[in-house]
Amino acid sequence: MAHDRAGRPARWFSAFGNWDVLVVVLLALVVVGASVLVEGFATARFWGFLLLDVVPILLIALPMTLVVITGEIDLSVASVLGLASAVLGQLWLTGLPLPLILPLVVLLGALLGAVNGLFIAGFGLPSLAVTIGTLALYRGLAYVVLGDRAVADFPFGWTGGAIRPLPGTTVPWVVLVLAVLAVGFAVLLHATPIGRGLYAMGNNEQAARFSGIAVARTTFWLYVLTGAVAALAGVFWTMRYASARADNGAGLELTVVAAVLLGGVSIFGGRGTLVGVVAGVLLLMTLRSALQLADVPADTLTVVTGTLLILSVVGPNAAAMLRARLRRRRPDAPRATPSRSAPTPVTGAPGA
């Protein structure tokens, strides 16, 4: 019992030194605090709209997590979303049916991602520089395709269906699709050789290559996947707001990256979980929505996002340092009050 009492505080602090746990705790605190302080927060209607806001962010964050774990980045995702929306609107104006347009738009997103992948994986250029360039290029192409026009005459069956709630609830049905995708990405990352290869690439790309991992090919297909999912998010965005515009999703890349890093994914690669990312997206979007509901100015929301982005880079490193310090202290507790009912473990004992 003495061992248990001595080790219990260390175990509690070690648990809260885990960044995923900290994000979940912060999310719970934000929900409880906003429910008390912000009028209208704890309503089913508010949560229905909040979940609709979460869908495109989390959708793009899923493949972005895989990219960042390998030590790369994709800042063009919001521009891919905007270009996909613009092309969707233009093709609708030409008279093509939506069941044909939607797969074409997703295919376009995959091709845009392949361009990123070609320059990064094929030519060895830095992903930050490449995707900053394609961020501007793809957004410019969106304006070339649609200009300043807005296409808003989509059938109500499609626009209403995108936001239709599950029967008897205010939860949009698309959340179920997102949940299935999140589980699929989690299994891919945490329970398959592909996921282990992604972590290996993020920890040491050269060692991963020597161990037989096709680094360039894997990186290329990650960008293809990210582009396709960003285009799918563009389809949802267009249907939700019933408007195809070239500026749809402008600035969304900052929110996605902030959410991924806030979820504990290391910007240097090799560390992070899908559970943490989901919690990070929910924390960021819940906080922003609560502040909007409290009539906080938009400029302040940008400051909050930037602050959380900095916190997401500094926080996990601080949590890792805390865990390491607690591990170093943990062997001292059994030595201070040895148990009479069992022999003292030799693991970690001085002089063993």
mmCIF file of C-alpha atoms in Angstrom:
data_model
loop_
_atom_site.group_PDB
_atom_site.id
_atom_site.type_symbol
_atom_site.label_atom_id
_atom_site.label_comp_id
_atom_site.label_asym_id
_atom_site.label_seq_id
_atom_site.Cartn_x
_atom_site.Cartn_y
_atom_site.Cartn_z
ATOM 1 C CA MET A 1 0.000 0.000 0.000
ATOM 2 C CA ALA A 2 2.900 2.315 0.707
ATOM 3 C CA HIS A 3 4.201 1.722 -2.788
ATOM 4 C CA ASP A 4 0.778 2.503 -4.245
ATOM 5 C CA ARG A 5 0.380 5.727 -2.256
ATOM 6 C CA ALA A 6 3.848 6.883 -3.188
ATOM 7 C CA GLY A 7 3.493 6.077 -6.860
ATOM 8 C CA ARG A 8 -0.071 7.321 -7.328
ATOM 9 C CA PRO A 9 0.756 11.066 -7.652
ATOM 10 C CA ALA A 10 3.474 10.298 -10.172
ATOM 11 C CA ARG A 11 1.040 8.207 -12.228
ATOM 12 C CA TRP A 12 -1.553 10.988 -12.171
ATOM 13 C CA PHE A 13 0.988 13.620 -13.218
ATOM 14 C CA SER A 14 2.364 11.272 -15.872
ATOM 15 C CA ALA A 15 -1.114 10.780 -17.304
ATOM 16 C CA PHE A 16 -1.714 14.502 -17.483
ATOM 17 C CA GLY A 17 1.720 14.937 -19.014
ATOM 18 C CA ASN A 18 0.323 13.090 -22.031
ATOM 19 C CA TRP A 19 -0.686 15.759 -24.531
ATOM 20 C CA ASP A 20 -3.716 13.844 -25.832
ATOM 21 C CA VAL A 21 -5.134 13.692 -22.306
ATOM 22 C CA LEU A 22 -4.440 17.381 -21.755
ATOM 23 C CA VAL A 23 -6.310 18.307 -24.951
ATOM 24 C CA VAL A 24 -9.324 16.205 -23.919
ATOM 25 C CA VAL A 25 -9.310 17.819 -20.462
ATOM 26 C CA LEU A 26 -9.096 21.293 -22.010
ATOM 27 C CA LEU A 27 -11.975 20.429 -24.334
ATOM 28 C CA ALA A 28 -14.097 19.372 -21.349
ATOM 29 C CA LEU A 29 -13.210 22.579 -19.480
ATOM 30 C CA VAL A 30 -14.122 24.742 -22.491
ATOM 31 C CA VAL A 31 -17.459 22.959 -22.904
ATOM 32 C CA VAL A 32 -18.335 23.283 -19.210
ATOM 33 C CA GLY A 33 -17.166 26.889 -18.981
ATOM 34 C CA ALA A 34 -18.946 28.004 -22.144
ATOM 35 C CA SER A 35 -22.132 26.221 -21.085
ATOM 36 C CA VAL A 36 -22.166 28.339 -17.938
ATOM 37 C CA LEU A 37 -20.893 31.649 -19.329
ATOM 38 C CA VAL A 38 -22.168 31.837 -22.922
ATOM 39 C CA GLU A 39 -25.894 32.072 -23.500
ATOM 40 C CA GLY A 40 -27.157 29.631 -26.114
ATOM 41 C CA PHE A 41 -24.047 27.430 -26.071
ATOM 42 C CA ALA A 42 -25.650 24.430 -24.370
ATOM 43 C CA THR A 43 -28.415 24.043 -26.957
ATOM 44 C CA ALA A 44 -28.977 21.293 -29.504
ATOM 45 C CA ARG A 45 -29.252 23.859 -32.293
ATOM 46 C CA PHE A 46 -25.828 25.328 -31.510
ATOM 47 C CA TRP A 47 -24.187 21.903 -31.439
ATOM 48 C CA GLY A 48 -25.790 20.997 -34.756
ATOM 49 C CA PHE A 49 -24.179 24.036 -36.397
ATOM 50 C CA LEU A 50 -20.893 23.395 -34.585
ATOM 51 C CA LEU A 51 -20.682 19.857 -35.969
ATOM 52 C CA LEU A 52 -21.293 21.190 -39.479
ATOM 53 C CA ASP A 53 -18.360 23.585 -38.959
ATOM 54 C CA VAL A 54 -16.198 20.703 -37.731
ATOM 55 C CA VAL A 55 -16.820 18.489 -40.785
ATOM 56 C CA PRO A 56 -14.557 20.199 -43.394
ATOM 57 C CA ILE A 57 -11.822 20.939 -40.824
ATOM 58 C CA LEU A 58 -11.638 17.391 -39.518
ATOM 59 C CA LEU A 59 -12.055 15.923 -42.997
ATOM 60 C CA ILE A 60 -8.935 17.709 -44.242
ATOM 61 C CA ALA A 61 -7.123 17.169 -40.934
ATOM 62 C CA LEU A 62 -7.265 13.372 -41.351
ATOM 63 C CA PRO A 63 -4.851 13.117 -44.321
ATOM 64 C CA MET A 64 -2.972 16.206 -43.122
ATOM 65 C CA THR A 65 -2.105 14.253 -39.972
ATOM 66 C CA LEU A 66 -0.417 11.565 -42.041
ATOM 67 C CA VAL A 67 1.505 14.189 -44.016
ATOM 68 C CA VAL A 68 2.752 16.041 -40.929
ATOM 69 C CA ILE A 69 3.756 12.791 -39.193
ATOM 70 C CA THR A 70 6.157 12.162 -42.092
ATOM 71 C CA GLY A 71 7.706 15.577 -41.460
ATOM 72 C CA GLU A 72 6.049 17.331 -44.415
ATOM 73 C CA ILE A 73 3.266 19.935 -44.727
ATOM 74 C CA ASP A 74 0.531 20.888 -47.205
ATOM 75 C CA LEU A 75 -0.595 24.511 -47.124
ATOM 76 C CA SER A 76 -2.521 24.301 -50.403
ATOM 77 C CA VAL A 77 -5.513 22.386 -49.024
ATOM 78 C CA ALA A 78 -7.803 25.425 -48.677
ATOM 79 C CA SER A 79 -6.971 26.515 -52.221
ATOM 80 C CA VAL A 80 -7.735 22.998 -53.494
ATOM 81 C CA LEU A 81 -11.090 23.290 -51.711
ATOM 82 C CA GLY A 82 -11.749 26.649 -53.390
ATOM 83 C CA LEU A 83 -10.740 25.459 -56.853
ATOM 84 C CA ALA A 84 -12.868 22.337 -56.459
ATOM 85 C CA SER A 85 -15.846 24.526 -55.518
ATOM 86 C CA ALA A 86 -15.267 26.835 -58.482
ATOM 87 C CA VAL A 87 -14.991 23.954 -60.957
ATOM 88 C CA LEU A 88 -18.096 22.347 -59.476
ATOM 89 C CA GLY A 89 -20.031 25.571 -60.041
ATOM 90 C CA GLN A 90 -18.718 26.038 -63.576
ATOM 91 C CA LEU A 91 -19.514 22.461 -64.601
ATOM 92 C CA TRP A 92 -23.021 22.871 -63.176
ATOM 93 C CA LEU A 93 -23.482 25.965 -65.321
ATOM 94 C CA THR A 94 -22.551 23.950 -68.405
ATOM 95 C CA GLY A 95 -25.428 21.560 -67.702
ATOM 96 C CA LEU A 96 -23.627 18.491 -66.393
ATOM 97 C CA PRO A 97 -25.518 16.510 -63.720
ATOM 98 C CA LEU A 98 -24.202 16.570 -60.148
ATOM 99 C CA PRO A 99 -23.735 12.762 -59.931
ATOM 100 C CA LEU A 100 -21.172 13.138 -62.721
ATOM 101 C CA ILE A 101 -19.661 16.408 -61.487
ATOM 102 C CA LEU A 102 -18.842 15.269 -57.963
ATOM 103 C CA PRO A 103 -16.474 12.382 -58.839
ATOM 104 C CA LEU A 104 -14.824 14.599 -61.455
ATOM 105 C CA VAL A 105 -14.181 17.252 -58.813
ATOM 106 C CA VAL A 106 -12.666 14.695 -56.418
ATOM 107 C CA LEU A 107 -10.485 13.432 -59.265
ATOM 108 C CA LEU A 108 -9.386 17.012 -59.906
ATOM 109 C CA GLY A 109 -8.349 17.293 -56.257
ATOM 110 C CA ALA A 110 -6.298 14.120 -56.581
ATOM 111 C CA LEU A 111 -4.548 15.568 -59.656
ATOM 112 C CA LEU A 112 -3.797 18.806 -57.807
ATOM 113 C CA GLY A 113 -2.361 16.762 -54.957
ATOM 114 C CA ALA A 114 -0.317 14.778 -57.471
ATOM 115 C CA VAL A 115 1.265 18.045 -58.687
ATOM 116 C CA ASN A 116 2.362 18.755 -55.108
ATOM 117 C CA GLY A 117 3.598 15.194 -54.738
ATOM 118 C CA LEU A 118 5.554 15.332 -58.001
ATOM 119 C CA PHE A 119 7.515 18.408 -56.965
ATOM 120 C CA ILE A 120 8.074 17.222 -53.384
ATOM 121 C CA ALA A 121 8.635 13.481 -53.804
ATOM 122 C CA GLY A 122 9.845 13.455 -57.413
ATOM 123 C CA PHE A 123 12.078 16.531 -57.519
ATOM 124 C CA GLY A 124 12.952 16.624 -53.817
ATOM 125 C CA LEU A 125 11.761 20.202 -53.250
ATOM 126 C CA PRO A 126 10.750 21.333 -49.735
ATOM 127 C CA SER A 127 7.051 20.854 -49.096
ATOM 128 C CA LEU A 128 6.676 24.237 -47.395
ATOM 129 C CA ALA A 129 7.915 26.135 -50.445
ATOM 130 C CA VAL A 130 5.993 23.995 -52.941
ATOM 131 C CA THR A 131 2.651 24.184 -51.172
ATOM 132 C CA ILE A 132 2.945 27.915 -50.524
ATOM 133 C CA GLY A 133 3.371 28.265 -54.277
ATOM 134 C CA THR A 134 0.442 26.017 -55.145
ATOM 135 C CA LEU A 135 -1.649 27.757 -52.478
ATOM 136 C CA ALA A 136 -1.449 30.912 -54.579
ATOM 137 C CA LEU A 137 -1.596 29.052 -57.912
ATOM 138 C CA TYR A 138 -4.726 27.018 -57.166
ATOM 139 C CA ARG A 139 -6.562 29.990 -55.658
ATOM 140 C CA GLY A 140 -5.693 32.043 -58.720
ATOM 141 C CA LEU A 141 -6.984 29.280 -60.995
ATOM 142 C CA ALA A 142 -10.242 29.261 -59.024
ATOM 143 C CA TYR A 143 -10.754 32.917 -59.934
ATOM 144 C CA VAL A 144 -9.855 32.172 -63.553
ATOM 145 C CA VAL A 145 -12.533 29.461 -63.653
ATOM 146 C CA LEU A 146 -15.372 31.314 -61.918
ATOM 147 C CA GLY A 147 -14.232 34.888 -61.409
ATOM 148 C CA ASP A 148 -16.194 36.824 -58.804
ATOM 149 C CA ARG A 149 -19.447 35.029 -59.613
ATOM 150 C CA ALA A 150 -21.350 32.821 -57.207
ATOM 151 C CA VAL A 151 -23.289 29.794 -58.443
ATOM 152 C CA ALA A 152 -26.192 29.203 -56.092
ATOM 153 C CA ASP A 153 -28.940 27.424 -58.021
ATOM 154 C CA PHE A 154 -28.150 23.873 -56.925
ATOM 155 C CA PRO A 155 -31.077 21.490 -56.333
ATOM 156 C CA PHE A 156 -32.444 21.645 -52.796
ATOM 157 C CA GLY A 157 -32.235 17.872 -52.550
ATOM 158 C CA TRP A 158 -28.447 18.179 -52.652
ATOM 159 C CA THR A 159 -27.995 21.325 -50.544
ATOM 160 C CA GLY A 160 -30.535 20.277 -47.942
ATOM 161 C CA GLY A 161 -29.241 16.712 -47.931
ATOM 162 C CA ALA A 162 -25.727 17.896 -47.045
ATOM 163 C CA ILE A 163 -26.922 19.309 -43.729
ATOM 164 C CA ARG A 164 -29.871 17.007 -42.996
ATOM 165 C CA PRO A 165 -29.854 15.786 -39.370
ATOM 166 C CA LEU A 166 -30.319 12.227 -38.250
ATOM 167 C CA PRO A 167 -33.971 11.470 -37.478
ATOM 168 C CA GLY A 168 -34.995 12.799 -34.079
ATOM 169 C CA THR A 169 -31.676 14.631 -33.495
ATOM 170 C CA THR A 170 -29.797 17.759 -34.515
ATOM 171 C CA VAL A 171 -26.690 15.728 -35.433
ATOM 172 C CA PRO A 172 -25.978 15.981 -39.189
ATOM 173 C CA TRP A 173 -25.899 12.599 -40.893
ATOM 174 C CA VAL A 174 -22.575 13.489 -42.526
ATOM 175 C CA VAL A 175 -20.963 13.214 -39.079
ATOM 176 C CA LEU A 176 -21.451 9.439 -39.296
ATOM 177 C CA VAL A 177 -19.547 9.375 -42.595
ATOM 178 C CA LEU A 178 -16.803 11.462 -41.006
ATOM 179 C CA ALA A 179 -16.643 9.098 -38.023
ATOM 180 C CA VAL A 180 -16.193 6.099 -40.326
ATOM 181 C CA LEU A 181 -13.402 7.893 -42.189
ATOM 182 C CA ALA A 182 -11.720 8.852 -38.897
ATOM 183 C CA VAL A 183 -11.761 5.227 -37.737
ATOM 184 C CA GLY A 184 -10.352 4.113 -41.085
ATOM 185 C CA PHE A 185 -7.501 6.632 -40.930
ATOM 186 C CA ALA A 186 -6.803 5.659 -37.299
ATOM 187 C CA VAL A 187 -6.557 1.985 -38.213
ATOM 188 C CA LEU A 188 -4.291 2.823 -41.151
ATOM 189 C CA LEU A 189 -1.981 4.930 -38.981
ATOM 190 C CA HIS A 190 -1.883 2.894 -35.776
ATOM 191 C CA ALA A 191 -2.496 -0.714 -36.809
ATOM 192 C CA THR A 192 -0.853 -1.286 -40.198
ATOM 193 C CA PRO A 193 2.699 -1.471 -41.581
ATOM 194 C CA ILE A 194 1.893 1.645 -43.642
ATOM 195 C CA GLY A 195 1.346 3.643 -40.479
ATOM 196 C CA ARG A 196 4.555 2.357 -38.913
ATOM 197 C CA GLY A 197 6.345 3.371 -42.079
ATOM 198 C CA LEU A 198 4.947 6.912 -41.818
ATOM 199 C CA TYR A 199 6.284 7.255 -38.266
ATOM 200 C CA ALA A 200 9.633 5.873 -39.401
ATOM 201 C CA MET A 201 9.790 8.438 -42.205
ATOM 202 C CA GLY A 202 9.096 11.231 -39.754
ATOM 203 C CA ASN A 203 11.716 10.050 -37.256
ATOM 204 C CA ASN A 204 14.510 9.368 -39.741
ATOM 205 C CA GLU A 205 13.852 9.432 -43.465
ATOM 206 C CA GLN A 206 17.243 7.995 -44.368
ATOM 207 C CA ALA A 207 16.860 5.071 -41.969
ATOM 208 C CA ALA A 208 13.335 4.471 -43.274
ATOM 209 C CA ARG A 209 14.671 4.299 -46.805
ATOM 210 C CA PHE A 210 17.384 1.829 -45.805
ATOM 211 C CA SER A 211 14.787 -0.330 -44.054
ATOM 212 C CA GLY A 212 12.956 -0.808 -47.348
ATOM 213 C CA ILE A 213 10.232 1.858 -47.128
ATOM 214 C CA ALA A 214 9.460 3.493 -50.490
ATOM 215 C CA VAL A 215 9.718 7.032 -49.098
ATOM 216 C CA ALA A 216 9.206 8.953 -52.341
ATOM 217 C CA ARG A 217 6.279 6.823 -53.510
ATOM 218 C CA THR A 218 4.584 6.978 -50.110
ATOM 219 C CA THR A 219 4.988 10.767 -49.966
ATOM 220 C CA PHE A 220 3.555 11.145 -53.458
ATOM 221 C CA TRP A 221 0.419 9.155 -52.676
ATOM 222 C CA LEU A 222 -0.074 11.003 -49.401
ATOM 223 C CA TYR A 223 -0.346 14.256 -51.339
ATOM 224 C CA VAL A 224 -2.717 12.648 -53.837
ATOM 225 C CA LEU A 225 -4.908 11.503 -50.944
ATOM 226 C CA THR A 226 -4.776 14.927 -49.295
ATOM 227 C CA GLY A 227 -5.793 16.658 -52.520
ATOM 228 C CA ALA A 228 -8.717 14.292 -53.103
ATOM 229 C CA VAL A 229 -10.010 14.738 -49.534
ATOM 230 C CA ALA A 230 -9.625 18.539 -49.751
ATOM 231 C CA ALA A 231 -11.721 18.490 -52.948
ATOM 232 C CA LEU A 232 -14.314 16.351 -51.161
ATOM 233 C CA ALA A 233 -14.393 18.981 -48.437
ATOM 234 C CA GLY A 234 -14.946 21.542 -51.192
ATOM 235 C CA VAL A 235 -17.998 19.596 -52.365
ATOM 236 C CA PHE A 236 -19.422 19.557 -48.845
ATOM 237 C CA TRP A 237 -18.650 23.266 -48.367
ATOM 238 C CA THR A 238 -20.438 24.147 -51.607
ATOM 239 C CA MET A 239 -23.496 22.059 -50.822
ATOM 240 C CA ARG A 240 -23.713 23.240 -47.219
ATOM 241 C CA TYR A 241 -23.701 26.924 -48.121
ATOM 242 C CA ALA A 242 -25.465 26.350 -51.471
ATOM 243 C CA SER A 243 -22.865 28.531 -53.136
ATOM 244 C CA ALA A 244 -19.885 27.785 -55.366
ATOM 245 C CA ARG A 245 -17.336 30.593 -55.096
ATOM 246 C CA ALA A 246 -13.652 30.949 -55.859
ATOM 247 C CA ASP A 247 -12.949 32.254 -52.353
ATOM 248 C CA ASN A 248 -14.607 29.373 -50.522
ATOM 249 C CA GLY A 249 -12.414 28.118 -47.683
ATOM 250 C CA ALA A 250 -9.968 31.032 -47.868
ATOM 251 C CA GLY A 251 -7.607 30.879 -44.873
ATOM 252 C CA LEU A 252 -8.811 27.437 -43.842
ATOM 253 C CA GLU A 253 -5.297 25.978 -44.054
ATOM 254 C CA LEU A 254 -4.282 27.888 -40.891
ATOM 255 C CA THR A 255 -7.173 26.380 -38.937
ATOM 256 C CA VAL A 256 -6.405 22.858 -40.171
ATOM 257 C CA VAL A 257 -2.693 23.058 -39.355
ATOM 258 C CA ALA A 258 -3.424 24.628 -35.957
ATOM 259 C CA ALA A 259 -5.891 21.839 -35.140
ATOM 260 C CA VAL A 260 -3.465 19.092 -36.188
ATOM 261 C CA LEU A 261 -0.599 20.531 -34.165
ATOM 262 C CA LEU A 262 -2.893 21.269 -31.232
ATOM 263 C CA GLY A 263 -3.798 17.577 -31.309
ATOM 264 C CA GLY A 264 -0.195 16.683 -30.482
ATOM 265 C CA VAL A 265 1.270 15.935 -33.919
ATOM 266 C CA SER A 266 4.884 17.091 -33.986
ATOM 267 C CA ILE A 267 5.683 19.634 -36.688
ATOM 268 C CA PHE A 268 9.039 17.836 -37.024
ATOM 269 C CA GLY A 269 7.340 14.499 -37.753
ATOM 270 C CA GLY A 270 7.396 11.087 -36.131
ATOM 271 C CA ARG A 271 4.871 11.737 -33.344
ATOM 272 C CA GLY A 272 1.109 12.118 -33.014
ATOM 273 C CA THR A 273 -2.178 10.229 -32.847
ATOM 274 C CA LEU A 274 -5.525 10.462 -34.620
ATOM 275 C CA VAL A 275 -7.315 10.579 -31.259
ATOM 276 C CA GLY A 276 -5.347 13.679 -30.328
ATOM 277 C CA VAL A 277 -6.104 15.297 -33.682
ATOM 278 C CA VAL A 278 -9.856 14.689 -33.346
ATOM 279 C CA ALA A 279 -9.740 16.208 -29.860
ATOM 280 C CA GLY A 280 -7.667 19.118 -31.165
ATOM 281 C CA VAL A 281 -10.156 19.883 -33.936
ATOM 282 C CA LEU A 282 -13.072 19.747 -31.498
ATOM 283 C CA LEU A 283 -11.233 21.959 -28.990
ATOM 284 C CA LEU A 284 -10.300 24.593 -31.555
ATOM 285 C CA MET A 285 -13.715 24.722 -33.215
ATOM 286 C CA THR A 286 -15.633 24.655 -29.918
ATOM 287 C CA LEU A 287 -13.561 27.529 -28.559
ATOM 288 C CA ARG A 288 -13.934 29.581 -31.739
ATOM 289 C CA SER A 289 -17.672 28.949 -31.949
ATOM 290 C CA ALA A 290 -18.174 29.849 -28.287
ATOM 291 C CA LEU A 291 -16.295 33.111 -28.785
ATOM 292 C CA GLN A 292 -18.338 33.900 -31.899
ATOM 293 C CA LEU A 293 -21.532 33.234 -29.964
ATOM 294 C CA ALA A 294 -20.277 35.646 -27.298
ATOM 295 C CA ASP A 295 -19.866 38.341 -30.020
ATOM 296 C CA VAL A 296 -16.070 38.361 -29.857
ATOM 297 C CA PRO A 297 -14.622 40.276 -32.864
ATOM 298 C CA ALA A 298 -13.207 38.284 -35.783
ATOM 299 C CA ASP A 299 -9.735 39.790 -35.250
ATOM 300 C CA THR A 300 -9.699 38.338 -31.745
ATOM 301 C CA LEU A 301 -10.577 34.908 -33.144
ATOM 302 C CA THR A 302 -7.506 35.122 -35.379
ATOM 303 C CA VAL A 303 -5.375 35.989 -32.343
ATOM 304 C CA VAL A 304 -6.809 32.981 -30.490
ATOM 305 C CA THR A 305 -6.008 30.674 -33.413
ATOM 306 C CA GLY A 306 -2.450 31.990 -33.609
ATOM 307 C CA THR A 307 -1.975 31.609 -29.858
ATOM 308 C CA LEU A 308 -3.220 28.031 -29.960
ATOM 309 C CA LEU A 309 -0.873 27.340 -32.884
ATOM 310 C CA ILE A 310 2.101 28.488 -30.799
ATOM 311 C CA LEU A 311 0.813 26.537 -27.793
ATOM 312 C CA SER A 312 0.481 23.412 -29.914
ATOM 313 C CA VAL A 313 4.170 23.582 -30.833
ATOM 314 C CA VAL A 314 5.465 24.396 -27.345
ATOM 315 C CA GLY A 315 2.976 22.331 -25.322
ATOM 316 C CA PRO A 316 3.796 18.768 -26.461
ATOM 317 C CA ASN A 317 7.510 19.372 -25.928
ATOM 318 C CA ALA A 318 6.828 20.652 -22.417
ATOM 319 C CA ALA A 319 4.600 17.621 -21.742
ATOM 320 C CA ALA A 320 7.340 15.270 -22.964
ATOM 321 C CA MET A 321 9.859 16.947 -20.651
ATOM 322 C CA LEU A 322 7.419 16.539 -17.746
ATOM 323 C CA ARG A 323 6.962 12.832 -18.462
ATOM 324 C CA ALA A 324 10.724 12.295 -18.689
ATOM 325 C CA ARG A 325 11.280 14.044 -15.354
ATOM 326 C CA LEU A 326 8.556 11.979 -13.663
ATOM 327 C CA ARG A 327 10.049 8.748 -15.027
ATOM 328 C CA ARG A 328 13.410 9.656 -13.525
ATOM 329 C CA ARG A 329 11.806 10.257 -10.122
ATOM 330 C CA ARG A 330 9.560 7.177 -10.070
ATOM 331 C CA PRO A 331 12.200 4.563 -9.001
ATOM 332 C CA ASP A 332 12.959 6.604 -5.858
ATOM 333 C CA ALA A 333 9.525 5.960 -4.281
ATOM 334 C CA PRO A 334 9.874 2.150 -3.723
ATOM 335 C CA ARG A 335 13.365 2.603 -2.328
ATOM 336 C CA ALA A 336 12.140 5.096 0.294
ATOM 337 C CA THR A 337 9.486 2.769 1.790
ATOM 338 C CA PRO A 338 10.339 -0.848 0.959
ATOM 339 C CA SER A 339 7.523 -3.387 1.102
ATOM 340 C CA ARG A 340 7.666 -6.255 3.628
ATOM 341 C CA SER A 341 5.226 -8.454 1.728
ATOM 342 C CA ALA A 342 7.224 -8.788 -1.476
ATOM 343 C CA PRO A 343 10.891 -8.642 -2.456
ATOM 344 C CA THR A 344 12.126 -5.283 -3.674
ATOM 345 C CA PRO A 345 12.230 -5.224 -7.511
ATOM 346 C CA VAL A 346 15.689 -5.134 -8.933
ATOM 347 C CA THR A 347 14.663 -3.204 -12.068
ATOM 348 C CA GLY A 348 15.996 0.295 -11.737
ATOM 349 C CA ALA A 349 17.421 -0.340 -8.247
ATOM 350 C CA PRO A 350 20.821 1.160 -7.584
ATOM 351 C CA GLY A 351 23.614 -1.317 -7.751
ATOM 352 C CA ALA A 352 21.494 -4.056 -9.340
#
